[in-house]
Amino acid sequence: MNAGRLILVPNTLDLGALDADAAPPDLREVLPRAVLREAARLGHWVGENAKTTRAFLKRVDAVQPLAQPLQAVAITELPRPAKGRPQAADRVALLKAHEALLAPLRAGQDLGLISEAGLPGVADPGAELVAAAHREGLAVEVLAGPSSLSLALAASGLQGQSFAFAGYLPQDEAGRAQRLRELEQRSAREQQTQLAIETPYRNAVLMEALLRHLQPGTRLAVACGLTLPGGWCRTRSVSAWRVEPPSFPRHRPAVFAWLAA
């Protein structure tokens, strides 16, 4: 019996970004038809949250009927790492938990992996499951779909030949300031675009730190709500942003990218 495949299924970027009374957009506007067909046929899924995974499949069913009733689809949540600094026993337990999630593949069934938004495994805990599949020599297939990072980089006009994703920056002010200085120095030294993300409710805090600690001539791009109605990306010098800082919509995550002069 052939083993199944771990299929990385892209999600939209609108989770939690729409007003409560706003209907989510038709999936066909942001996801390729091949993604919808594949998502509709899969009977086994792994996601961060079973509720949001079911909500995604309901949206799929509205445009591409599911191969089986939603109630019959098996959805398992990714294991959550222990808080604080993980101990050796915690790491072992996490590895075993990820290995257990791959049981459908060993039984010859394909398994869908989905992120809360965008591509699984990119700024996403699903990367650990992908790594577990590779350790076992199991096939991994990724489907094309939106990624806030690549969309923001493409729209920024900054250096696209060399770039680095810094993830979430430290929340304490001193640590964040030090990290920003390090990243800006690296950007200047290597002419490398630096990217970071933040939760929607902290967008303004990160923007304030960027404007305080980056050099005036550094080019800073801010992308917010890409693929959503009213989404935008603007690139200006830090000095120009200080004169007219952006206003961030509620609930919409942003991507920040900068390139030192």
mmCIF file of C-alpha atoms in Angstrom:
data_model
loop_
_atom_site.group_PDB
_atom_site.id
_atom_site.type_symbol
_atom_site.label_atom_id
_atom_site.label_comp_id
_atom_site.label_asym_id
_atom_site.label_seq_id
_atom_site.Cartn_x
_atom_site.Cartn_y
_atom_site.Cartn_z
ATOM 1 C CA MET A 1 0.000 0.000 0.000
ATOM 2 C CA ASN A 2 1.321 3.388 -0.982
ATOM 3 C CA ALA A 3 1.596 6.046 1.704
ATOM 4 C CA GLY A 4 -0.550 9.149 1.497
ATOM 5 C CA ARG A 5 0.680 12.698 1.043
ATOM 6 C CA LEU A 6 0.814 15.633 3.419
ATOM 7 C CA ILE A 7 -0.877 18.377 1.409
ATOM 8 C CA LEU A 8 -0.296 21.997 2.429
ATOM 9 C CA VAL A 9 -3.539 23.811 1.661
ATOM 10 C CA PRO A 10 -3.417 27.621 1.540
ATOM 11 C CA ASN A 11 -6.006 29.648 3.396
ATOM 12 C CA THR A 12 -7.304 33.154 2.839
ATOM 13 C CA LEU A 13 -5.828 36.119 4.707
ATOM 14 C CA ASP A 14 -9.145 37.347 6.096
ATOM 15 C CA LEU A 15 -9.415 35.380 9.356
ATOM 16 C CA GLY A 16 -10.636 37.828 11.989
ATOM 17 C CA ALA A 17 -10.036 40.738 9.606
ATOM 18 C CA LEU A 18 -13.662 41.310 8.609
ATOM 19 C CA ASP A 19 -16.339 43.182 10.504
ATOM 20 C CA ALA A 20 -18.798 40.970 12.348
ATOM 21 C CA ASP A 21 -21.606 41.779 9.904
ATOM 22 C CA ALA A 22 -19.469 41.432 6.770
ATOM 23 C CA ALA A 23 -19.813 38.325 4.624
ATOM 24 C CA PRO A 24 -16.492 36.666 3.790
ATOM 25 C CA PRO A 25 -15.517 36.952 0.129
ATOM 26 C CA ASP A 26 -16.037 34.106 -2.310
ATOM 27 C CA LEU A 27 -13.053 31.761 -2.019
ATOM 28 C CA ARG A 28 -12.754 31.717 -5.801
ATOM 29 C CA GLU A 29 -11.555 35.326 -5.623
ATOM 30 C CA VAL A 30 -8.366 34.431 -3.713
ATOM 31 C CA LEU A 31 -7.728 30.674 -4.042
ATOM 32 C CA PRO A 32 -7.034 28.731 -7.257
ATOM 33 C CA ARG A 33 -9.675 26.266 -8.421
ATOM 34 C CA ALA A 34 -7.207 23.388 -7.973
ATOM 35 C CA VAL A 35 -6.945 24.255 -4.265
ATOM 36 C CA LEU A 36 -10.703 24.150 -3.842
ATOM 37 C CA ARG A 37 -10.981 20.784 -5.612
ATOM 38 C CA GLU A 38 -8.239 19.290 -3.457
ATOM 39 C CA ALA A 39 -9.656 20.710 -0.224
ATOM 40 C CA ALA A 40 -13.116 19.370 -1.072
ATOM 41 C CA ARG A 41 -11.929 15.781 -1.491
ATOM 42 C CA LEU A 42 -9.746 15.510 1.626
ATOM 43 C CA GLY A 43 -11.191 13.591 4.554
ATOM 44 C CA HIS A 44 -8.354 14.146 7.048
ATOM 45 C CA TRP A 45 -7.108 17.529 8.254
ATOM 46 C CA VAL A 46 -4.703 19.054 10.755
ATOM 47 C CA GLY A 47 -5.042 22.696 11.779
ATOM 48 C CA GLU A 48 -4.360 25.054 14.655
ATOM 49 C CA ASN A 49 -8.049 25.233 15.502
ATOM 50 C CA ALA A 50 -10.759 22.725 14.601
ATOM 51 C CA LYS A 51 -13.484 25.405 14.621
ATOM 52 C CA THR A 52 -11.745 27.654 12.091
ATOM 53 C CA THR A 53 -10.839 24.634 9.943
ATOM 54 C CA ARG A 54 -14.516 23.650 9.803
ATOM 55 C CA ALA A 55 -15.398 27.244 8.919
ATOM 56 C CA PHE A 56 -12.920 27.103 6.023
ATOM 57 C CA LEU A 57 -14.416 23.832 4.775
ATOM 58 C CA LYS A 58 -17.921 25.327 4.926
ATOM 59 C CA ARG A 59 -16.697 28.101 2.624
ATOM 60 C CA VAL A 60 -15.164 25.496 0.322
ATOM 61 C CA ASP A 61 -18.425 23.530 0.270
ATOM 62 C CA ALA A 62 -20.303 26.637 -0.851
ATOM 63 C CA VAL A 63 -18.356 26.707 -4.135
ATOM 64 C CA GLN A 64 -16.986 23.145 -4.430
ATOM 65 C CA PRO A 65 -19.140 20.482 -2.724
ATOM 66 C CA LEU A 66 -17.239 18.359 -0.225
ATOM 67 C CA ALA A 67 -16.734 14.701 -1.107
ATOM 68 C CA GLN A 68 -18.278 13.719 2.217
ATOM 69 C CA PRO A 69 -20.419 15.459 4.834
ATOM 70 C CA LEU A 70 -18.483 17.917 6.959
ATOM 71 C CA GLN A 71 -19.415 15.941 10.078
ATOM 72 C CA ALA A 72 -17.532 12.956 8.654
ATOM 73 C CA VAL A 73 -14.315 14.883 8.003
ATOM 74 C CA ALA A 74 -11.623 14.137 10.596
ATOM 75 C CA ILE A 75 -10.028 17.334 11.951
ATOM 76 C CA THR A 76 -7.175 17.180 14.466
ATOM 77 C CA GLU A 77 -5.561 20.166 16.135
ATOM 78 C CA LEU A 78 -1.815 20.715 16.156
ATOM 79 C CA PRO A 79 -0.213 20.068 19.546
ATOM 80 C CA ARG A 80 0.711 23.176 21.474
ATOM 81 C CA PRO A 81 4.267 23.402 22.851
ATOM 82 C CA ALA A 82 4.676 23.814 26.578
ATOM 83 C CA LYS A 83 4.907 27.407 27.760
ATOM 84 C CA GLY A 84 8.281 28.792 28.718
ATOM 85 C CA ARG A 85 11.575 27.227 27.841
ATOM 86 C CA PRO A 86 10.857 23.653 26.675
ATOM 87 C CA GLN A 87 12.567 20.829 28.513
ATOM 88 C CA ALA A 88 13.990 17.779 26.758
ATOM 89 C CA ALA A 89 10.946 15.723 27.786
ATOM 90 C CA ASP A 90 8.628 18.368 26.332
ATOM 91 C CA ARG A 91 10.466 18.295 23.006
ATOM 92 C CA VAL A 92 10.279 14.517 22.858
ATOM 93 C CA ALA A 93 6.554 14.571 23.635
ATOM 94 C CA LEU A 94 5.992 17.169 20.905
ATOM 95 C CA LEU A 95 7.905 15.108 18.350
ATOM 96 C CA LYS A 96 5.825 12.039 19.193
ATOM 97 C CA ALA A 97 2.602 14.050 18.948
ATOM 98 C CA HIS A 98 3.511 15.245 15.463
ATOM 99 C CA GLU A 99 4.455 11.740 14.403
ATOM 100 C CA ALA A 100 1.055 10.481 15.619
ATOM 101 C CA LEU A 101 -0.722 13.043 13.430
ATOM 102 C CA LEU A 102 0.796 11.423 10.348
ATOM 103 C CA ALA A 103 -1.090 8.145 10.917
ATOM 104 C CA PRO A 104 -3.482 8.721 7.970
ATOM 105 C CA LEU A 105 -0.491 8.951 5.598
ATOM 106 C CA ARG A 106 0.862 5.612 6.793
ATOM 107 C CA ALA A 107 -2.608 4.150 6.159
ATOM 108 C CA GLY A 108 -2.542 5.427 2.582
ATOM 109 C CA GLN A 109 -4.747 8.479 3.130
ATOM 110 C CA ASP A 110 -3.865 12.040 2.142
ATOM 111 C CA LEU A 111 -3.792 14.580 4.963
ATOM 112 C CA GLY A 112 -4.490 18.290 4.599
ATOM 113 C CA LEU A 113 -2.544 20.819 6.659
ATOM 114 C CA ILE A 114 -4.022 24.294 6.954
ATOM 115 C CA SER A 115 -2.866 27.522 8.588
ATOM 116 C CA GLU A 116 -5.112 30.096 10.174
ATOM 117 C CA ALA A 117 -4.161 32.401 7.300
ATOM 118 C CA GLY A 118 -1.926 32.124 4.259
ATOM 119 C CA LEU A 119 0.441 29.248 3.537
ATOM 120 C CA PRO A 120 0.943 26.465 6.089
ATOM 121 C CA GLY A 121 4.459 26.249 7.433
ATOM 122 C CA VAL A 122 5.333 29.892 6.725
ATOM 123 C CA ALA A 123 5.316 31.841 10.000
ATOM 124 C CA ASP A 124 3.112 28.990 11.142
ATOM 125 C CA PRO A 125 3.449 26.117 13.660
ATOM 126 C CA GLY A 126 2.519 23.640 10.947
ATOM 127 C CA ALA A 127 6.181 23.639 9.904
ATOM 128 C CA GLU A 128 6.870 21.091 12.660
ATOM 129 C CA LEU A 129 4.424 18.634 11.087
ATOM 130 C CA VAL A 130 6.034 19.144 7.678
ATOM 131 C CA ALA A 131 9.434 18.413 9.226
ATOM 132 C CA ALA A 132 8.048 15.250 10.817
ATOM 133 C CA ALA A 133 6.784 14.068 7.419
ATOM 134 C CA HIS A 134 10.212 14.630 5.869
ATOM 135 C CA ARG A 135 11.897 12.688 8.670
ATOM 136 C CA GLU A 136 9.751 9.688 7.760
ATOM 137 C CA GLY A 137 10.310 10.108 4.048
ATOM 138 C CA LEU A 138 6.626 10.868 3.456
ATOM 139 C CA ALA A 139 5.579 12.942 0.466
ATOM 140 C CA VAL A 140 4.829 16.631 1.026
ATOM 141 C CA GLU A 141 2.883 18.639 -1.556
ATOM 142 C CA VAL A 142 2.223 22.368 -1.342
ATOM 143 C CA LEU A 143 -0.602 24.092 -3.226
ATOM 144 C CA ALA A 144 -0.355 27.635 -4.541
ATOM 145 C CA GLY A 145 -2.079 30.381 -2.576
ATOM 146 C CA PRO A 146 -1.660 33.762 -0.891
ATOM 147 C CA SER A 147 1.182 34.536 1.503
ATOM 148 C CA SER A 148 1.109 37.919 3.214
ATOM 149 C CA LEU A 149 4.919 38.032 3.298
ATOM 150 C CA SER A 150 5.543 37.469 -0.400
ATOM 151 C CA LEU A 151 2.633 39.708 -1.393
ATOM 152 C CA ALA A 152 3.931 42.542 0.777
ATOM 153 C CA LEU A 153 7.486 42.148 -0.496
ATOM 154 C CA ALA A 154 6.331 42.159 -4.112
ATOM 155 C CA ALA A 155 4.201 45.270 -3.581
ATOM 156 C CA SER A 156 6.866 47.151 -1.611
ATOM 157 C CA GLY A 157 9.350 47.842 -4.382
ATOM 158 C CA LEU A 158 12.173 46.977 -1.979
ATOM 159 C CA GLN A 159 15.037 44.545 -2.613
ATOM 160 C CA GLY A 160 13.449 41.294 -3.733
ATOM 161 C CA GLN A 161 16.671 39.445 -4.535
ATOM 162 C CA SER A 162 17.811 39.314 -0.918
ATOM 163 C CA PHE A 163 15.416 39.427 2.013
ATOM 164 C CA ALA A 164 14.930 37.928 5.472
ATOM 165 C CA PHE A 165 11.887 37.345 7.652
ATOM 166 C CA ALA A 166 12.442 38.345 11.279
ATOM 167 C CA GLY A 167 9.053 37.121 12.515
ATOM 168 C CA TYR A 168 7.665 38.786 15.631
ATOM 169 C CA LEU A 169 10.028 41.259 17.274
ATOM 170 C CA PRO A 170 10.545 41.367 21.072
ATOM 171 C CA GLN A 171 7.678 43.017 22.943
ATOM 172 C CA ASP A 172 9.813 44.664 25.601
ATOM 173 C CA GLU A 173 10.950 48.097 24.472
ATOM 174 C CA ALA A 174 14.677 47.641 25.070
ATOM 175 C CA GLY A 175 14.824 44.262 23.369
ATOM 176 C CA ARG A 176 12.798 45.497 20.419
ATOM 177 C CA ALA A 177 15.023 48.562 19.976
ATOM 178 C CA GLN A 178 18.176 46.440 20.026
ATOM 179 C CA ARG A 179 16.715 43.970 17.521
ATOM 180 C CA LEU A 180 15.686 46.763 15.153
ATOM 181 C CA ARG A 181 19.174 48.261 15.238
ATOM 182 C CA GLU A 182 20.694 44.855 14.485
ATOM 183 C CA LEU A 183 18.329 44.242 11.580
ATOM 184 C CA GLU A 184 18.893 47.704 10.114
ATOM 185 C CA GLN A 185 22.664 47.250 10.287
ATOM 186 C CA ARG A 186 22.339 43.939 8.506
ATOM 187 C CA SER A 187 20.077 45.518 5.889
ATOM 188 C CA ALA A 188 22.653 48.238 5.221
ATOM 189 C CA ARG A 189 25.566 45.816 5.175
ATOM 190 C CA GLU A 190 23.967 43.275 2.834
ATOM 191 C CA GLN A 191 21.387 45.472 1.088
ATOM 192 C CA GLN A 192 18.815 43.012 2.329
ATOM 193 C CA THR A 193 15.129 43.741 2.906
ATOM 194 C CA GLN A 194 13.952 42.874 6.429
ATOM 195 C CA LEU A 195 10.369 41.767 7.075
ATOM 196 C CA ALA A 196 8.381 41.497 10.286
ATOM 197 C CA ILE A 197 4.780 40.898 11.270
ATOM 198 C CA GLU A 198 2.694 41.789 14.284
ATOM 199 C CA THR A 199 -0.716 40.976 15.681
ATOM 200 C CA PRO A 200 -3.381 43.515 14.624
ATOM 201 C CA TYR A 201 -3.753 45.099 18.056
ATOM 202 C CA ARG A 202 0.003 45.797 18.193
ATOM 203 C CA ASN A 203 0.480 47.191 14.682
ATOM 204 C CA ALA A 204 0.623 50.776 15.919
ATOM 205 C CA VAL A 205 3.113 49.851 18.667
ATOM 206 C CA LEU A 206 5.507 48.275 16.185
ATOM 207 C CA MET A 207 5.107 51.160 13.752
ATOM 208 C CA GLU A 208 5.975 53.614 16.507
ATOM 209 C CA ALA A 209 9.117 51.618 17.345
ATOM 210 C CA LEU A 210 10.164 51.453 13.695
ATOM 211 C CA LEU A 211 9.814 55.214 13.330
ATOM 212 C CA ARG A 212 11.703 55.834 16.549
ATOM 213 C CA HIS A 213 14.669 53.538 15.978
ATOM 214 C CA LEU A 214 15.226 53.301 12.209
ATOM 215 C CA GLN A 215 17.316 55.887 10.400
ATOM 216 C CA PRO A 216 15.444 58.687 8.574
ATOM 217 C CA GLY A 217 16.639 57.571 5.143
ATOM 218 C CA THR A 218 15.629 53.919 5.556
ATOM 219 C CA ARG A 219 12.797 52.953 3.215
ATOM 220 C CA LEU A 220 9.891 51.439 5.105
ATOM 221 C CA ALA A 221 6.958 49.608 3.519
ATOM 222 C CA VAL A 222 3.709 48.887 5.333
ATOM 223 C CA ALA A 223 1.203 46.434 3.857
ATOM 224 C CA CYS A 224 -2.190 45.938 5.469
ATOM 225 C CA GLY A 225 -5.133 43.756 4.500
ATOM 226 C CA LEU A 226 -3.711 42.546 1.203
ATOM 227 C CA THR A 227 -6.261 40.546 -0.860
ATOM 228 C CA LEU A 228 -9.027 42.141 1.260
ATOM 229 C CA PRO A 229 -11.305 45.019 0.237
ATOM 230 C CA GLY A 230 -9.435 48.260 0.881
ATOM 231 C CA GLY A 231 -6.086 46.533 1.356
ATOM 232 C CA TRP A 232 -3.006 48.672 0.722
ATOM 233 C CA CYS A 233 0.794 48.805 0.605
ATOM 234 C CA ARG A 234 2.801 52.039 0.844
ATOM 235 C CA THR A 235 6.567 52.557 0.813
ATOM 236 C CA ARG A 236 8.102 55.767 2.115
ATOM 237 C CA SER A 237 11.230 56.906 3.886
ATOM 238 C CA VAL A 238 11.137 56.758 7.663
ATOM 239 C CA SER A 239 11.334 60.558 7.739
ATOM 240 C CA ALA A 240 8.210 60.804 5.554
ATOM 241 C CA TRP A 241 6.325 58.299 7.698
ATOM 242 C CA ARG A 242 7.176 60.360 10.799
ATOM 243 C CA VAL A 243 5.341 63.318 9.271
ATOM 244 C CA GLU A 244 2.295 61.235 8.326
ATOM 245 C CA PRO A 245 2.119 57.852 10.082
ATOM 246 C CA PRO A 246 -0.450 55.319 8.846
ATOM 247 C CA SER A 247 -3.784 54.504 10.389
ATOM 248 C CA PHE A 248 -4.360 50.799 10.908
ATOM 249 C CA PRO A 249 -7.844 49.275 10.512
ATOM 250 C CA ARG A 250 -9.052 47.146 13.387
ATOM 251 C CA HIS A 251 -8.461 43.403 13.208
ATOM 252 C CA ARG A 252 -6.242 43.548 10.121
ATOM 253 C CA PRO A 253 -2.687 42.234 10.427
ATOM 254 C CA ALA A 254 0.139 44.126 8.767
ATOM 255 C CA VAL A 255 3.517 43.261 7.285
ATOM 256 C CA PHE A 256 6.421 45.675 7.746
ATOM 257 C CA ALA A 257 9.453 45.685 5.431
ATOM 258 C CA TRP A 258 12.468 47.994 5.439
ATOM 259 C CA LEU A 259 15.676 48.516 3.487
ATOM 260 C CA ALA A 260 18.483 50.685 4.833
ATOM 261 C CA ALA A 261 19.901 53.404 2.597
#
